[in-house]
mmCIF file of C-alpha atoms in Angstrom:
data_model
loop_
_atom_site.group_PDB
_atom_site.id
_atom_site.type_symbol
_atom_site.label_atom_id
_atom_site.label_comp_id
_atom_site.label_asym_id
_atom_site.label_seq_id
_atom_site.Cartn_x
_atom_site.Cartn_y
_atom_site.Cartn_z
ATOM 1 C CA UNK A 417 33.268 -72.419 2.068
ATOM 2 C CA UNK A 418 35.236 -69.871 0.030
ATOM 3 C CA UNK A 419 38.678 -68.995 1.367
ATOM 4 C CA UNK A 420 38.081 -65.465 0.111
ATOM 5 C CA UNK A 421 35.226 -65.020 2.585
ATOM 6 C CA UNK A 422 37.302 -66.457 5.414
ATOM 7 C CA UNK A 423 40.231 -64.181 4.586
ATOM 8 C CA UNK A 424 37.941 -61.158 4.362
ATOM 9 C CA UNK A 425 36.492 -61.853 7.806
ATOM 10 C CA UNK A 426 39.998 -62.312 9.205
ATOM 11 C CA UNK A 427 41.108 -58.945 7.797
ATOM 12 C CA UNK A 428 38.000 -57.230 9.148
ATOM 13 C CA UNK A 429 38.662 -58.845 12.531
ATOM 14 C CA UNK A 430 42.190 -57.441 12.519
ATOM 15 C CA UNK A 431 40.846 -54.016 11.580
ATOM 16 C CA UNK A 432 38.355 -54.170 14.476
ATOM 17 C CA UNK A 433 41.209 -55.083 16.822
ATOM 18 C CA UNK A 434 43.560 -52.306 15.708
ATOM 19 C CA UNK A 435 41.261 -49.453 14.702
ATOM 20 C CA UNK A 436 39.699 -46.908 17.015
ATOM 21 C CA UNK A 437 36.256 -45.373 17.406
ATOM 22 C CA UNK A 438 33.690 -45.641 14.617
ATOM 23 C CA UNK A 439 36.010 -47.545 12.270
ATOM 24 C CA UNK A 440 36.460 -50.354 14.782
ATOM 25 C CA UNK A 441 32.721 -50.488 15.447
ATOM 26 C CA UNK A 442 31.859 -50.724 11.748
ATOM 27 C CA UNK A 443 34.440 -53.473 11.199
ATOM 28 C CA UNK A 444 33.130 -55.471 14.155
ATOM 29 C CA UNK A 445 29.557 -55.235 12.838
ATOM 30 C CA UNK A 446 30.663 -56.399 9.388
ATOM 31 C CA UNK A 447 32.445 -59.362 10.964
ATOM 32 C CA UNK A 448 29.295 -60.361 12.824
ATOM 33 C CA UNK A 449 27.149 -59.897 9.692
ATOM 34 C CA UNK A 450 29.400 -61.989 7.431
ATOM 35 C CA UNK A 451 29.751 -64.746 10.017
ATOM 36 C CA UNK A 452 25.967 -64.964 10.328
ATOM 37 C CA UNK A 453 25.347 -64.880 6.541
ATOM 38 C CA UNK A 454 27.877 -67.607 5.739
ATOM 39 C CA UNK A 455 27.455 -69.682 8.926
ATOM 40 C CA UNK A 456 31.078 -69.089 9.834
ATOM 41 C CA UNK A 457 32.166 -70.299 13.240
ATOM 42 C CA UNK A 458 35.108 -69.083 15.270
ATOM 43 C CA UNK A 459 36.966 -72.328 14.611
ATOM 44 C CA UNK A 460 36.786 -71.593 10.852
ATOM 45 C CA UNK A 461 38.755 -68.392 11.383
ATOM 46 C CA UNK A 462 41.521 -69.988 13.401
ATOM 47 C CA UNK A 463 44.956 -70.007 11.840
ATOM 48 C CA UNK A 464 46.918 -73.280 12.096
ATOM 49 C CA UNK A 465 48.843 -71.818 15.017
ATOM 50 C CA UNK A 466 45.575 -70.887 16.708
ATOM 51 C CA UNK A 467 44.082 -74.357 16.962
ATOM 52 C CA UNK A 468 42.472 -75.278 20.254
ATOM 53 C CA UNK A 469 44.751 -77.058 22.679
ATOM 54 C CA UNK A 470 45.049 -78.230 26.271
ATOM 55 C CA UNK A 471 47.856 -76.979 28.494
ATOM 56 C CA UNK A 472 48.837 -77.540 32.088
ATOM 57 C CA UNK A 473 49.389 -74.521 34.330
ATOM 58 C CA UNK A 474 50.431 -74.369 37.960
ATOM 59 C CA UNK A 475 49.690 -71.834 40.683
ATOM 60 C CA UNK A 476 53.005 -70.363 41.784
ATOM 61 C CA UNK A 477 52.668 -67.654 44.408
ATOM 62 C CA UNK A 478 50.496 -64.982 42.808
ATOM 63 C CA UNK A 479 51.151 -66.217 39.282
ATOM 64 C CA UNK A 480 49.538 -68.721 36.946
ATOM 65 C CA UNK A 481 52.460 -70.280 35.066
ATOM 66 C CA UNK A 482 52.519 -72.734 32.212
ATOM 67 C CA UNK A 483 54.023 -76.099 33.143
ATOM 68 C CA UNK A 484 53.624 -78.747 35.827
ATOM 69 C CA UNK A 485 55.576 -77.044 38.622
ATOM 70 C CA UNK A 486 56.714 -79.121 41.597
ATOM 71 C CA UNK A 487 54.940 -82.468 41.809
ATOM 72 C CA UNK A 488 54.219 -82.141 45.550
ATOM 73 C CA UNK A 489 53.232 -78.468 45.537
ATOM 74 C CA UNK A 490 49.870 -77.446 46.986
ATOM 75 C CA UNK A 491 48.133 -74.127 47.035
ATOM 76 C CA UNK A 492 45.440 -72.219 48.875
ATOM 77 C CA UNK A 493 41.785 -72.707 48.022
ATOM 78 C CA UNK A 494 41.211 -69.065 47.100
ATOM 79 C CA UNK A 495 43.888 -69.242 44.401
ATOM 80 C CA UNK A 496 42.374 -72.344 42.849
ATOM 81 C CA UNK A 497 38.952 -70.742 42.929
ATOM 82 C CA UNK A 498 40.301 -67.518 41.408
ATOM 83 C CA UNK A 499 41.972 -69.417 38.567
ATOM 84 C CA UNK A 500 38.652 -71.143 37.821
ATOM 85 C CA UNK A 501 36.726 -67.855 37.936
ATOM 86 C CA UNK A 502 39.112 -66.102 35.554
ATOM 87 C CA UNK A 503 39.458 -69.066 33.181
ATOM 88 C CA UNK A 504 35.714 -69.426 32.763
ATOM 89 C CA UNK A 505 35.331 -65.685 32.373
ATOM 90 C CA UNK A 506 37.567 -65.677 29.281
ATOM 91 C CA UNK A 507 35.831 -68.742 27.826
ATOM 92 C CA UNK A 508 38.253 -71.515 28.765
ATOM 93 C CA UNK A 509 37.370 -74.929 30.131
ATOM 94 C CA UNK A 510 39.088 -75.324 33.519
ATOM 95 C CA UNK A 511 39.881 -78.601 35.263
ATOM 96 C CA UNK A 512 41.746 -78.963 38.546
ATOM 97 C CA UNK A 513 44.157 -81.783 39.381
ATOM 98 C CA UNK A 514 43.153 -82.686 42.989
ATOM 99 C CA UNK A 515 45.871 -82.492 45.638
ATOM 100 C CA UNK A 516 48.203 -80.376 43.502
ATOM 101 C CA UNK A 517 48.758 -76.804 42.394
ATOM 102 C CA UNK A 518 47.961 -77.747 38.787
ATOM 103 C CA UNK A 519 45.063 -76.877 36.533
ATOM 104 C CA UNK A 520 44.389 -77.909 32.945
ATOM 105 C CA UNK A 521 43.124 -75.229 30.567
ATOM 106 C CA UNK A 522 41.305 -76.090 27.340
ATOM 107 C CA UNK A 523 40.879 -73.553 24.542
ATOM 108 C CA UNK A 524 42.876 -71.119 22.424
ATOM 109 C CA UNK A 525 46.364 -69.994 23.405
ATOM 110 C CA UNK A 526 45.340 -66.324 23.288
ATOM 111 C CA UNK A 527 42.611 -67.048 25.840
ATOM 112 C CA UNK A 528 45.202 -68.620 28.126
ATOM 113 C CA UNK A 529 47.442 -65.555 27.859
ATOM 114 C CA UNK A 530 44.565 -63.287 28.888
ATOM 115 C CA UNK A 531 43.669 -65.700 31.697
ATOM 116 C CA UNK A 532 47.207 -65.755 33.146
ATOM 117 C CA UNK A 533 47.431 -61.968 32.994
ATOM 118 C CA UNK A 534 44.014 -61.367 34.539
ATOM 119 C CA UNK A 535 44.730 -63.920 37.279
ATOM 120 C CA UNK A 536 47.904 -62.095 38.288
ATOM 121 C CA UNK A 537 46.139 -58.718 38.264
ATOM 122 C CA UNK A 538 43.398 -59.993 40.570
ATOM 123 C CA UNK A 539 45.650 -62.093 42.836
ATOM 124 C CA UNK A 540 48.060 -59.228 43.511
ATOM 125 C CA UNK A 541 45.252 -56.837 44.381
ATOM 126 C CA UNK A 542 43.558 -59.387 46.627
ATOM 127 C CA UNK A 543 46.825 -59.966 48.464
ATOM 128 C CA UNK A 544 47.422 -56.221 48.854
ATOM 129 C CA UNK A 545 43.916 -55.641 50.165
ATOM 130 C CA UNK A 546 44.216 -58.618 52.545
ATOM 131 C CA UNK A 547 47.400 -57.208 54.081
ATOM 132 C CA UNK A 548 45.744 -53.813 54.520
ATOM 133 C CA UNK A 549 42.757 -55.512 56.159
ATOM 134 C CA UNK A 550 44.968 -57.422 58.623
ATOM 135 C CA UNK A 551 46.937 -54.284 59.465
ATOM 136 C CA UNK A 552 43.729 -52.414 60.226
ATOM 137 C CA UNK A 553 42.565 -55.355 62.315
ATOM 138 C CA UNK A 554 45.753 -55.290 64.401
ATOM 139 C CA UNK A 555 45.415 -51.561 64.937
ATOM 140 C CA UNK A 556 41.920 -52.143 66.288
ATOM 141 C CA UNK A 557 43.390 -54.763 68.649
ATOM 142 C CA UNK A 558 40.791 -57.399 67.798
ATOM 143 C CA UNK A 559 40.989 -60.106 70.463
ATOM 144 C CA UNK A 560 42.042 -63.534 69.037
ATOM 145 C CA UNK A 561 39.265 -65.129 71.095
ATOM 146 C CA UNK A 562 36.802 -63.672 68.603
ATOM 147 C CA UNK A 563 38.663 -64.948 65.542
ATOM 148 C CA UNK A 564 42.314 -65.663 64.849
ATOM 149 C CA UNK A 565 44.202 -63.531 62.353
ATOM 150 C CA UNK A 566 44.748 -66.593 60.189
ATOM 151 C CA UNK A 567 41.042 -67.400 60.015
ATOM 152 C CA UNK A 568 40.156 -63.781 59.328
ATOM 153 C CA UNK A 569 42.767 -63.652 56.564
ATOM 154 C CA UNK A 570 41.483 -66.837 54.932
ATOM 155 C CA UNK A 571 37.871 -65.698 55.027
ATOM 156 C CA UNK A 572 38.840 -62.301 53.606
ATOM 157 C CA UNK A 573 40.626 -63.828 50.617
ATOM 158 C CA UNK A 574 37.814 -66.319 50.001
ATOM 159 C CA UNK A 575 35.318 -63.484 50.079
ATOM 160 C CA UNK A 576 37.478 -61.424 47.724
ATOM 161 C CA UNK A 577 37.310 -64.166 45.097
ATOM 162 C CA UNK A 578 33.515 -64.171 45.400
ATOM 163 C CA UNK A 579 33.627 -60.416 44.880
ATOM 164 C CA UNK A 580 35.759 -60.812 41.751
ATOM 165 C CA UNK A 581 33.309 -63.394 40.412
ATOM 166 C CA UNK A 582 30.436 -60.954 40.890
ATOM 167 C CA UNK A 583 32.424 -58.095 39.327
ATOM 168 C CA UNK A 584 33.247 -60.079 36.180
ATOM 169 C CA UNK A 585 29.669 -61.323 35.900
ATOM 170 C CA UNK A 586 28.398 -57.744 36.003
ATOM 171 C CA UNK A 587 30.884 -56.719 33.325
ATOM 172 C CA UNK A 588 29.734 -59.529 31.032
ATOM 173 C CA UNK A 589 26.106 -58.512 31.479
ATOM 174 C CA UNK A 590 26.933 -54.865 30.782
ATOM 175 C CA UNK A 591 28.850 -55.861 27.638
ATOM 176 C CA UNK A 592 25.843 -57.847 26.376
ATOM 177 C CA UNK A 593 23.833 -54.610 26.450
ATOM 178 C CA UNK A 594 26.486 -52.108 25.344
ATOM 179 C CA UNK A 595 28.384 -54.263 22.826
ATOM 180 C CA UNK A 596 25.987 -57.055 21.805
ATOM 181 C CA UNK A 597 27.812 -58.108 18.624
ATOM 182 C CA UNK A 598 31.182 -58.475 20.322
ATOM 183 C CA UNK A 599 29.664 -60.137 23.380
ATOM 184 C CA UNK A 600 27.903 -62.644 21.137
ATOM 185 C CA UNK A 601 31.210 -63.542 19.469
ATOM 186 C CA UNK A 602 32.868 -64.076 22.848
ATOM 187 C CA UNK A 603 30.034 -66.328 23.990
ATOM 188 C CA UNK A 604 30.242 -68.243 20.726
ATOM 189 C CA UNK A 605 33.960 -68.879 21.269
ATOM 190 C CA UNK A 606 33.277 -70.122 24.804
ATOM 191 C CA UNK A 607 30.571 -72.498 23.541
ATOM 192 C CA UNK A 608 32.884 -73.890 20.851
ATOM 193 C CA UNK A 609 35.668 -74.465 23.371
ATOM 194 C CA UNK A 610 33.242 -76.245 25.701
ATOM 195 C CA UNK A 611 32.040 -78.563 22.930
ATOM 196 C CA UNK A 612 35.566 -79.298 21.762
ATOM 197 C CA UNK A 613 36.789 -80.093 25.282
ATOM 198 C CA UNK A 614 33.819 -82.337 26.030
ATOM 199 C CA UNK A 615 34.177 -84.246 22.769
ATOM 200 C CA UNK A 616 37.969 -84.506 22.698
ATOM 201 C CA UNK A 617 38.713 -84.862 26.408
ATOM 202 C CA UNK A 618 35.527 -86.146 28.081
ATOM 203 C CA UNK A 619 35.598 -85.904 31.855
ATOM 204 C CA UNK A 620 33.457 -87.994 34.177
ATOM 205 C CA UNK A 621 31.459 -86.019 36.731
ATOM 206 C CA UNK A 622 32.727 -86.225 40.294
ATOM 207 C CA UNK A 623 29.295 -85.397 41.670
ATOM 208 C CA UNK A 624 29.487 -83.432 44.892
ATOM 209 C CA UNK A 625 33.039 -84.451 45.665
ATOM 210 C CA UNK A 626 34.827 -81.562 47.354
ATOM 211 C CA UNK A 627 38.062 -80.211 45.893
ATOM 212 C CA UNK A 628 39.014 -78.291 49.028
ATOM 213 C CA UNK A 629 38.006 -75.130 50.796
ATOM 214 C CA UNK A 630 35.934 -75.551 53.932
ATOM 215 C CA UNK A 631 36.508 -72.076 55.374
ATOM 216 C CA UNK A 632 33.863 -69.398 55.069
ATOM 217 C CA UNK A 633 34.103 -65.975 53.476
ATOM 218 C CA UNK A 634 33.724 -62.468 54.835
ATOM 219 C CA UNK A 635 31.687 -59.507 53.681
ATOM 220 C CA UNK A 636 34.803 -57.310 53.915
ATOM 221 C CA UNK A 637 36.508 -59.611 51.435
ATOM 222 C CA UNK A 638 33.567 -59.627 49.034
ATOM 223 C CA UNK A 639 33.494 -55.828 48.965
ATOM 224 C CA UNK A 640 37.253 -55.716 48.383
ATOM 225 C CA UNK A 641 37.039 -58.199 45.501
ATOM 226 C CA UNK A 642 34.185 -56.308 43.867
ATOM 227 C CA UNK A 643 36.288 -53.125 43.889
ATOM 228 C CA UNK A 644 39.315 -54.619 42.131
ATOM 229 C CA UNK A 645 40.475 -52.678 39.090
ATOM 230 C CA UNK A 646 40.959 -54.749 35.953
ATOM 231 C CA UNK A 647 43.837 -53.043 34.170
ATOM 232 C CA UNK A 648 43.546 -51.577 30.693
ATOM 233 C CA UNK A 649 45.666 -54.392 29.292
ATOM 234 C CA UNK A 650 42.641 -56.665 29.443
ATOM 235 C CA UNK A 651 40.173 -54.184 27.987
ATOM 236 C CA UNK A 652 39.815 -54.319 24.215
ATOM 237 C CA UNK A 653 37.218 -54.124 21.500
ATOM 238 C CA UNK A 654 38.305 -57.544 20.294
ATOM 239 C CA UNK A 655 36.072 -60.545 20.953
ATOM 240 C CA UNK A 656 39.302 -62.381 21.734
ATOM 241 C CA UNK A 657 39.545 -60.818 25.179
ATOM 242 C CA UNK A 658 37.636 -61.080 28.392
ATOM 243 C CA UNK A 659 34.334 -59.205 28.331
ATOM 244 C CA UNK A 660 35.714 -56.368 30.393
ATOM 245 C CA UNK A 661 35.070 -53.334 28.226
ATOM 246 C CA UNK A 662 34.563 -51.015 31.178
ATOM 247 C CA UNK A 663 35.956 -51.096 34.685
#
């Protein structure tokens, strides 16, 4: 394939990322058209520094940090589930290391940056909403015989992650209608990452083996998670971001 075509698509991609309004829309459409005409895949556009990779991250408080972290560290189920939800939303392959606070992410480095940022945004808001929920519960003097504060807190956070999952799913579906070309590129990237991870780092299925989390979830938590605001730092016209064009 001609390097001139590849370079042209790269320049148009940059223009779509940086431009505003109609100019960005036209550039994005040209990118999609050229990629279809010349059977160009996302991997063909990757610079050497943008090759797919696998990196280990660990859940540290309300952050998703690169590195192994403490070997004996553990974390709450809702945080593991949130990291999986966000990673898959941005097109990464996510694998959890059982009994630890570690997860392995497979894909492009820019996807991992978006994932870590979006995880922190969601985790902080879930934690803030959970504290407000518990405060309101104390003010109502809910008797512990009905449900302990700890159980109520756990179920709220679990439910909030379910709400976030639903929120992101709705945003992806909306993007497929409102920005079909860009949404198609994002889905193509996710499919390429999945194939690469499966071929390069095959993982045997664990069947129905549980990876933790036996507590239930609450409706209050689900509503709170569905109302989380994804900050403008994640919204972009670029197919290199999460499909969160409108929040």
